[in-house]
């Protein structure tokens, strides 16, 4: 039988918003765009905390943005601070294009060596990167990644989606 007490890990799409227009993302479908009109894009910090309170044995939370960008959630650092007070391990998957260098520094300070942040880069040059990450700036992602790394013991991964157009670029990314 399902009970909240048995759940130890959760994947969360914390906000329904993204600043990029990646061609394969479901956010770009006509049906999705119609369904999102006039809807609230995220829950309040208080509502999210109330939901997480139901999961007494939670050990890991993965902010994974299946169709969104977790860093756009206005209260992400506050929510992480709450989860860390419960000794929860955090993983975040991000395109790294939003917010300021200072914000990424603050995010880094809120995470520990048990946490991980995945930064999506799909090319070693702006031309290759923006083939998929339409509207994104590779230089900004790398700047945010560097700022984050300077303030955190958290593990980071540069995530690479392999396409025909970037398969020969993998060595350059390394």
Coordinates of C-alpha atoms in Angstrom, one line a residue:
X1 CA 0.0 0.0 0.0
X2 CA 1.2 3.5 -0.8
X3 CA 2.3 5.7 2.1
X4 CA 4.3 8.8 2.1
X5 CA 6.6 7.3 4.7
X6 CA 7.9 4.7 2.2
X7 CA 9.2 7.3 -0.2
X8 CA 12.8 8.2 0.1
X9 CA 13.5 10.0 -3.2
X10 CA 11.5 12.4 -5.3
X11 CA 11.9 14.0 -8.7
X12 CA 10.4 17.5 -8.9
X13 CA 9.6 19.8 -11.8
X14 CA 9.4 22.8 -9.5
X15 CA 8.3 25.4 -12.0
X16 CA 6.7 25.5 -15.4
X17 CA 8.9 28.0 -17.0
X18 CA 12.1 28.1 -19.2
X19 CA 14.0 30.8 -21.0
X20 CA 15.2 28.6 -23.8
X21 CA 13.4 27.2 -26.9
X22 CA 15.0 23.8 -27.3
X23 CA 13.5 22.1 -30.4
X24 CA 12.7 18.7 -28.9
X25 CA 11.3 20.1 -25.6
X26 CA 7.6 19.5 -25.1
X27 CA 7.2 23.1 -23.9
X28 CA 7.3 24.1 -27.5
X29 CA 4.3 22.0 -28.7
X30 CA 1.2 23.9 -29.7
X31 CA -1.0 21.9 -27.3
X32 CA 1.3 22.8 -24.4
X33 CA 1.4 26.5 -25.2
X34 CA -2.5 26.5 -25.3
X35 CA -2.7 24.6 -22.0
X36 CA -0.3 27.0 -20.2
X37 CA -2.2 30.2 -21.0
X38 CA -3.4 31.8 -17.8
X39 CA -2.1 29.2 -15.4
X40 CA 0.0 29.7 -12.4
X41 CA 3.5 28.4 -13.1
X42 CA 4.7 27.4 -9.6
X43 CA 3.6 26.8 -6.0
X44 CA 4.5 29.1 -3.2
X45 CA 7.5 28.2 -0.9
X46 CA 5.0 27.5 1.9
X47 CA 2.9 25.1 -0.3
X48 CA 6.1 23.3 -1.3
X49 CA 7.3 23.0 2.3
X50 CA 3.8 21.7 3.3
X51 CA 4.1 19.0 0.5
X52 CA 7.6 18.0 1.5
X53 CA 6.5 17.7 5.2
X54 CA 4.4 14.7 4.2
X55 CA 7.5 12.8 3.2
X56 CA 9.0 12.1 6.6
X57 CA 11.8 9.8 5.3
X58 CA 12.9 11.7 2.2
X59 CA 16.6 11.4 1.6
X60 CA 17.0 12.8 -1.9
X61 CA 15.3 15.4 -4.1
X62 CA 16.1 15.8 -7.8
X63 CA 15.0 19.1 -9.3
X64 CA 15.0 17.8 -12.8
X65 CA 13.0 20.1 -15.1
X66 CA 11.6 17.7 -17.6
X67 CA 10.1 20.8 -19.3
X68 CA 11.3 23.6 -17.2
X69 CA 14.3 25.3 -15.7
X70 CA 14.5 24.8 -11.9
X71 CA 16.7 27.9 -11.3
X72 CA 13.7 30.1 -12.4
X73 CA 11.8 29.0 -9.3
X74 CA 11.9 32.3 -7.2
X75 CA 12.3 30.4 -3.9
X76 CA 14.7 27.7 -4.9
X77 CA 17.5 28.6 -2.5
X78 CA 15.0 28.9 0.4
X79 CA 13.5 25.6 -0.5
X80 CA 16.9 24.0 -0.6
X81 CA 17.8 25.5 2.8
X82 CA 14.7 23.9 4.2
X83 CA 15.5 20.5 2.7
X84 CA 19.1 20.7 3.8
X85 CA 17.8 21.3 7.4
X86 CA 16.3 17.8 7.0
X87 CA 19.6 16.4 5.8
X88 CA 18.2 15.8 2.3
X89 CA 20.6 15.4 -0.6
X90 CA 19.9 17.6 -3.6
X91 CA 20.5 17.1 -7.4
X92 CA 19.7 19.9 -9.8
X93 CA 19.6 19.7 -13.6
X94 CA 19.9 23.2 -15.2
X95 CA 20.6 24.9 -18.4
X96 CA 22.5 27.5 -16.3
X97 CA 21.3 30.5 -18.3
X98 CA 19.2 32.3 -15.8
X99 CA 20.0 34.4 -12.7
X100 CA 23.2 36.3 -11.8
X101 CA 26.7 35.2 -11.0
X102 CA 25.9 36.2 -7.3
X103 CA 22.8 34.0 -7.3
X104 CA 24.8 31.0 -8.5
X105 CA 27.4 31.8 -5.8
X106 CA 24.6 31.8 -3.2
X107 CA 23.2 28.5 -4.6
X108 CA 26.6 26.9 -4.3
X109 CA 26.9 28.0 -0.7
X110 CA 23.6 26.3 0.1
X111 CA 24.7 22.9 -1.1
X112 CA 27.2 20.4 0.3
X113 CA 29.6 17.8 -1.0
X114 CA 26.7 15.3 -1.0
X115 CA 24.8 17.2 -3.6
X116 CA 25.2 17.6 -7.4
X117 CA 24.3 20.1 -10.1
X118 CA 24.3 19.2 -13.8
X119 CA 24.9 22.0 -16.2
X120 CA 23.6 21.3 -19.8
X121 CA 26.1 22.2 -22.5
X122 CA 25.8 20.6 -25.9
X123 CA 28.7 22.1 -27.7
X124 CA 32.1 23.8 -27.1
X125 CA 31.3 26.9 -29.2
X126 CA 28.2 29.2 -29.2
X127 CA 27.4 28.0 -32.7
X128 CA 27.3 24.3 -31.8
X129 CA 25.7 25.0 -28.4
X130 CA 22.9 27.2 -29.7
X131 CA 21.9 24.6 -32.4
X132 CA 19.9 22.9 -29.6
X133 CA 19.9 25.4 -26.7
X134 CA 18.1 28.1 -28.7
X135 CA 18.2 31.4 -26.9
X136 CA 21.0 30.3 -24.5
X137 CA 24.5 31.7 -24.1
X138 CA 27.3 29.2 -23.6
X139 CA 29.5 31.9 -22.1
X140 CA 26.9 32.6 -19.5
X141 CA 26.5 28.9 -18.5
X142 CA 30.3 28.6 -18.1
X143 CA 30.4 31.8 -16.1
X144 CA 27.6 30.6 -13.8
X145 CA 29.3 27.2 -13.5
X146 CA 32.6 28.8 -12.5
X147 CA 30.9 31.0 -9.9
X148 CA 29.0 28.1 -8.5
X149 CA 32.2 26.0 -8.2
X150 CA 34.0 28.7 -6.4
X151 CA 31.5 28.8 -3.6
X152 CA 30.6 25.1 -3.3
X153 CA 31.9 21.7 -2.4
X154 CA 29.0 20.3 -4.5
X155 CA 29.8 17.9 -7.4
X156 CA 29.1 19.4 -10.8
X157 CA 28.7 17.7 -14.1
X158 CA 28.7 19.3 -17.5
X159 CA 25.9 17.4 -19.2
X160 CA 26.0 16.7 -23.0
X161 CA 23.2 15.5 -25.2
X162 CA 24.6 13.8 -28.2
X163 CA 23.3 14.7 -31.6
X164 CA 24.6 14.1 -35.1
X165 CA 25.8 17.7 -35.3
X166 CA 27.8 17.7 -32.1
X167 CA 29.1 14.1 -31.9
X168 CA 32.6 15.2 -33.2
X169 CA 32.7 18.0 -30.5
X170 CA 32.8 15.8 -27.5
X171 CA 36.7 15.9 -27.2
X172 CA 36.5 19.8 -27.3
X173 CA 34.0 19.8 -24.5
X174 CA 36.2 17.6 -22.4

